[in-house]
Coordinates of C-alpha atoms and ligand atoms in Angstrom, one line a residue:
X1 CA -1.7 -6.0 13.9
X2 CA -4.5 -4.0 15.0
X3 CA -7.4 -2.8 12.9
X4 CA -9.9 -0.8 13.6
X5 CA -13.2 -0.6 11.7
X6 CA -15.0 2.8 12.0
X7 CA -17.8 2.5 9.9
X8 CA -18.2 1.9 5.4
X9 CA -16.9 5.0 4.7
X10 CA -14.1 5.1 6.9
X11 CA -11.0 3.1 8.4
X12 CA -7.6 3.5 10.4
X13 CA -5.8 0.7 10.2
X14 CA -2.4 -0.2 12.8
X15 CA 0.7 -1.8 11.4
X16 CA 3.1 -2.3 13.6
X17 CA 6.0 -0.5 12.2
X18 CA 7.5 1.3 9.0
X19 CA 7.6 -1.9 7.6
X20 CA 4.5 -3.3 7.8
X21 CA 2.4 -0.5 7.2
X22 CA 5.0 -1.0 3.5
X23 CA 3.3 -4.1 3.0
X24 CA -0.1 -2.9 3.6
X25 CA 0.0 0.3 1.3
X26 CA 2.4 -1.8 -1.9
X27 CA -1.1 -4.2 -0.8
X28 CA -3.8 -2.3 -1.1
X29 CA -2.4 -0.4 -4.0
X30 CA -1.7 -3.8 -5.8
X31 CA -6.1 -4.8 -4.7
X32 CA -7.6 -1.7 -6.0
X33 CA -5.7 -1.1 -9.1
X34 CA -6.9 -5.2 -10.0
X35 CA -10.2 -4.6 -8.9
X36 CA -10.3 -0.9 -10.9
X37 CA -8.8 -2.3 -14.0
X38 CA -11.3 -5.6 -13.8
X39 CA -14.4 -3.1 -13.4
X40 CA -13.1 -0.4 -15.8
X41 CA -10.1 -1.6 -18.1
X42 CA -7.7 0.2 -16.2
X43 CA -6.4 1.7 -13.4
X44 CA -5.9 5.6 -12.4
X45 CA -3.7 6.3 -8.8
X46 CA -1.8 9.0 -7.4
X47 CA 0.7 8.9 -5.2
X48 CA 2.8 12.0 -2.7
X49 CA 5.3 12.7 -2.0
X50 CA 8.5 13.1 1.0
X51 CA 9.8 10.1 2.9
X52 CA 6.5 8.1 4.2
X53 CA 5.8 6.3 0.9
X54 CA 9.1 5.3 0.3
X55 CA 9.0 1.7 1.4
X56 CA 6.4 1.2 0.1
X57 CA 7.1 2.3 -2.9
X58 CA 10.2 0.3 -3.5
X59 CA 8.0 -2.6 -3.2
X60 CA 6.0 -2.4 -5.6
X61 CA 9.3 -2.6 -7.6
X62 CA 9.3 -6.0 -6.3
X63 CA 6.9 -8.2 -8.7
X64 CA 8.8 -11.5 -6.6
X65 CA 7.2 -10.2 -3.3
X66 CA 4.6 -10.8 -5.4
X67 CA 3.5 -6.9 -6.1
X68 CA 2.2 -7.5 -9.1
X69 CA -0.5 -5.0 -10.8
X70 CA -1.5 -4.8 -13.9
X71 CA 0.5 -1.9 -14.7
X72 CA 0.2 -1.8 -18.7
X73 CA -3.4 -0.3 -18.0
X74 CA -2.4 2.0 -15.1
X75 CA -2.1 5.4 -15.6
X76 CA -0.1 7.7 -12.7
X77 CA -0.6 11.2 -11.1
X78 CA 0.8 13.3 -8.3
X79 CA -0.3 14.4 -5.7
X80 CA 1.4 16.6 -5.5
X81 CA 5.0 18.2 -7.1
X82 CA 8.4 20.3 -5.7
X83 CA 9.1 23.1 -8.4
X84 CA 12.4 21.6 -8.3
X85 CA 14.1 20.0 -11.9
X86 CA 13.5 16.3 -11.4
X87 CA 17.0 14.6 -11.3
X88 CA 16.9 17.5 -7.9
X89 CA 16.4 15.0 -4.3
X90 CA 13.8 17.0 -3.7
X91 CA 11.4 16.3 -6.9
X92 CA 8.7 14.2 -5.9
X93 CA 8.9 12.1 -9.1
X94 CA 11.9 12.1 -9.4
X95 CA 12.1 9.6 -5.9
X96 CA 8.9 8.3 -7.2
X97 CA 10.9 6.9 -10.1
X98 CA 14.3 5.6 -9.0
X99 CA 11.9 3.4 -6.5
X100 CA 9.2 2.1 -8.9
X101 CA 8.0 4.0 -11.8
X102 CA 10.9 3.3 -14.2
X103 CA 11.4 -0.5 -12.8
X104 CA 7.8 -2.0 -13.4
X105 CA 6.1 -1.6 -17.0
X106 CA 4.5 1.5 -17.1
X107 CA 3.5 2.5 -20.4
X108 CA 5.7 6.1 -21.0
X109 CA 1.8 7.9 -21.6
X110 CA 0.8 6.9 -18.6
X111 CA 3.3 8.3 -16.2
X112 CA 1.7 11.9 -15.9
X113 CA 4.1 13.9 -13.3
X114 CA 3.3 17.7 -12.5
X115 CA 4.8 19.8 -15.3
X116 CA 8.1 22.0 -13.3
X117 CA 9.4 24.9 -15.7
X118 CA 7.7 27.8 -16.2
X119 CA 5.6 29.8 -14.2
X120 CA 4.4 28.1 -11.1
X121 CA 0.5 28.9 -12.2
X122 CA 1.4 28.1 -15.7
X123 CA 2.9 24.4 -14.5
X124 CA -0.3 23.9 -12.4
X125 CA -2.8 25.7 -15.4
X126 CA -0.6 22.4 -18.2
X127 CA -1.1 20.1 -15.4
X128 CA -5.1 21.2 -14.7
X129 CA -4.6 20.4 -18.3
X130 CA -3.6 17.5 -18.5
X131 CA -5.9 15.5 -15.7
X132 CA -8.9 16.7 -17.9
X133 CA -7.4 15.0 -20.5
X134 CA -6.6 12.0 -18.9
X135 CA -9.4 11.4 -16.1
X136 CA -12.4 13.0 -18.3
X137 CA -11.6 9.9 -21.0
X138 CA -13.5 6.3 -20.8
X139 CA -17.1 5.9 -19.1
X140 CA -18.4 9.1 -17.1
X141 CA -19.6 6.9 -14.3
X142 CA -16.2 5.6 -13.1
X143 CA -14.5 7.8 -10.4
X144 CA -11.8 10.5 -11.9
X145 CA -8.9 8.3 -9.3
X146 CA -9.3 5.2 -8.0
X147 CA -6.7 5.7 -4.9
X148 CA -5.0 8.9 -3.8
X149 CA -1.8 8.2 -1.3
X150 CA -1.2 11.4 0.9
X151 CA 1.3 11.7 3.5
X152 CA 0.6 14.0 6.8
X153 CA 2.8 16.6 7.8
X154 CA 3.0 17.8 11.4
X155 CA 1.3 20.8 10.9
X156 CA -2.1 18.6 9.4
X157 CA -1.2 19.9 5.5
X158 CA -1.8 16.7 3.2
X159 CA -1.0 17.1 -0.4
X160 CA 0.5 20.8 -0.3
X161 CA -2.8 21.8 0.8
X162 CA -1.5 24.3 4.2
X163 CA -2.8 25.4 6.9
X164 CA -4.2 28.7 6.1
X165 CA -3.2 28.5 2.3
X166 CA -5.3 29.8 -0.3
X167 CA -5.1 26.7 -2.6
X168 CA -6.8 24.5 0.9
X169 CA -9.7 27.3 0.1
X170 CA -9.6 26.6 -4.0
X171 CA -13.5 25.2 -4.8
X172 CA -13.6 24.9 -8.1
X173 CA -9.8 23.9 -9.4
X174 CA -8.2 20.6 -9.6
X175 CA -4.9 22.1 -9.3
X176 CA -3.8 25.0 -7.0
X177 CA -0.1 26.7 -6.2
X178 CA 0.7 26.2 -3.4
X179 CA 4.1 27.2 -0.6
X180 CA 6.0 25.0 2.1
X181 CA 6.6 22.5 4.1
X182 CA 9.7 21.4 4.2
X183 CA 12.1 21.8 2.2
X184 CA 10.0 25.0 1.7
X185 CA 9.2 25.5 -1.8
X186 CA 7.2 26.3 -4.7
X187 CA 4.8 23.4 -5.4
X188 CA 1.6 22.9 -7.3
X189 CA -0.6 20.3 -5.6
X190 CA -3.7 19.0 -6.2
X191 CA -6.7 20.6 -4.8
X192 CA -9.5 18.9 -2.5
X193 CA -12.8 19.0 -5.2
X194 CA -10.4 16.4 -6.8
X195 CA -9.1 14.8 -4.4
X196 CA -12.2 14.2 -2.0
X197 CA -13.8 12.9 -5.7
X198 CA -11.7 10.0 -6.1
X199 CA -13.0 6.2 -4.9
X200 CA -10.5 5.5 -2.1
X201 CA -8.1 7.6 0.2
X202 CA -5.5 6.5 1.9
X203 CA -3.7 8.9 4.5
X204 CA 0.3 7.1 5.9
X205 CA 1.4 8.0 8.8
X206 CA 4.5 6.8 10.5
X207 CA 6.4 7.4 13.5
X208 CA 6.0 9.5 16.8
X209 CA 6.6 12.7 15.6
X210 CA 3.8 12.5 13.7
X211 CA 1.3 11.2 16.9
X212 CA 0.1 14.9 18.2
X213 CA -1.2 15.4 14.6
X214 CA -3.1 11.7 14.3
X215 CA -4.3 12.5 17.4
X216 CA -6.4 15.6 16.9
X217 CA -7.1 14.7 13.6
X218 CA -8.8 11.2 14.7
X219 CA -9.7 12.3 18.4
X220 CA -9.9 15.6 18.9
X221 CA -11.3 15.3 15.0
X222 CA -9.9 19.0 14.6
X223 CA -12.2 20.4 11.0
X224 CA -10.3 22.6 10.1
X225 CA -7.4 20.7 9.9
X226 CA -6.3 19.5 5.6
X227 CA -5.8 16.0 6.6
X228 CA -9.9 16.1 8.3
X229 CA -10.9 17.6 5.5
X230 CA -10.0 15.0 3.5
X231 CA -13.9 13.7 3.0
X232 CA -15.1 11.5 -0.1
X233 CA -18.5 11.8 -1.1
X234 CA -19.1 8.6 -1.8
X235 CA -16.1 7.1 -1.9
X236 CA -13.8 5.3 1.5
X237 CA -10.9 7.2 3.4
X238 CA -8.2 4.4 5.0
X239 CA -5.8 6.0 7.7
X240 CA -3.5 4.2 7.0
X241 CA -0.3 4.1 10.7
X242 CA 2.1 2.7 12.0
X243 CA 2.1 1.8 16.0
X244 CA 4.0 5.1 17.1
X245 CA 2.2 7.8 15.0
X246 CA -1.3 5.3 16.4
X247 CA 0.5 5.9 19.8
X248 CA -1.9 8.9 21.2
X249 CA -5.7 7.7 19.7
Ligands
6PG1 C1 5.1 16.5 -0.1 C2 4.6 15.8 0.2 C3 3.4 16.0 1.1 C4 3.6 14.9 2.7 C5 4.4 15.2 4.3 C6 4.2 13.9 4.7 O1 5.7 16.8 -1.3 O2 6.2 17.5 1.5 O3 3.5 15.3 -0.9 O4 2.0 16.1 1.8 O5 3.7 13.6 1.8 O6 4.6 16.5 4.4 O7 5.9 13.9 4.5 P1 6.7 13.2 5.8 O8 6.2 11.9 4.3 O9 8.2 12.8 5.0 O10 6.3 12.9 6.7

């Protein structure tokens, strides 16, 4: 394993393959959860959809492998959601529920899926209200979110913040509506004003299909890409890659 340290708030970690990527991601979550619980009494994490995190999610259900997070004191949120029923194969909440959320002792009240019923604007508004309720409780000096996991699309999108979208340009709201991605669906997404206040963001990329966009973000440093606009005020951004995704660095 090759680990490149890039500075106090920015790291690139390269793992040999997708399985090691999943292990490292799960370890980062468990470590961050334990530290946050010690410090703040609870852990707040937001996760993304797509294929990349699914192996990591499956590991989180495996306490016997040592992935023991303080679930009773964990709150889980979604960075974005496709507006389809939770039972759909395209639902981010549905996938995470099947992979680990239903298998770990997370209290029901600590699970905060993005609402998918009704008009997209109403779903976004309701999730913003839910986030404010959940994140403004507790110490005012703690970060709003302890950890956010993001994937990256081949166009550089993260969450459902697509290049050229109004959601990407949002300056105030924490949640916005958006349309795009594969499958092309109406979506609700956290925005940069919220994501950039997190204590730590992990951007995961796996496979040769991501090598170009990872190079554009990390070598060419294209500042207009949604992924490079993830820039934390006081926190850490970690790019967690496998060797194929890192092959053009
Ligand atoms: C979604 C996402 C999205 C995803 C990327 C990468 O719901 O589609 O949250 O931002 O993370 O598109 O997707 P893959 O992991 O499938 O490549």
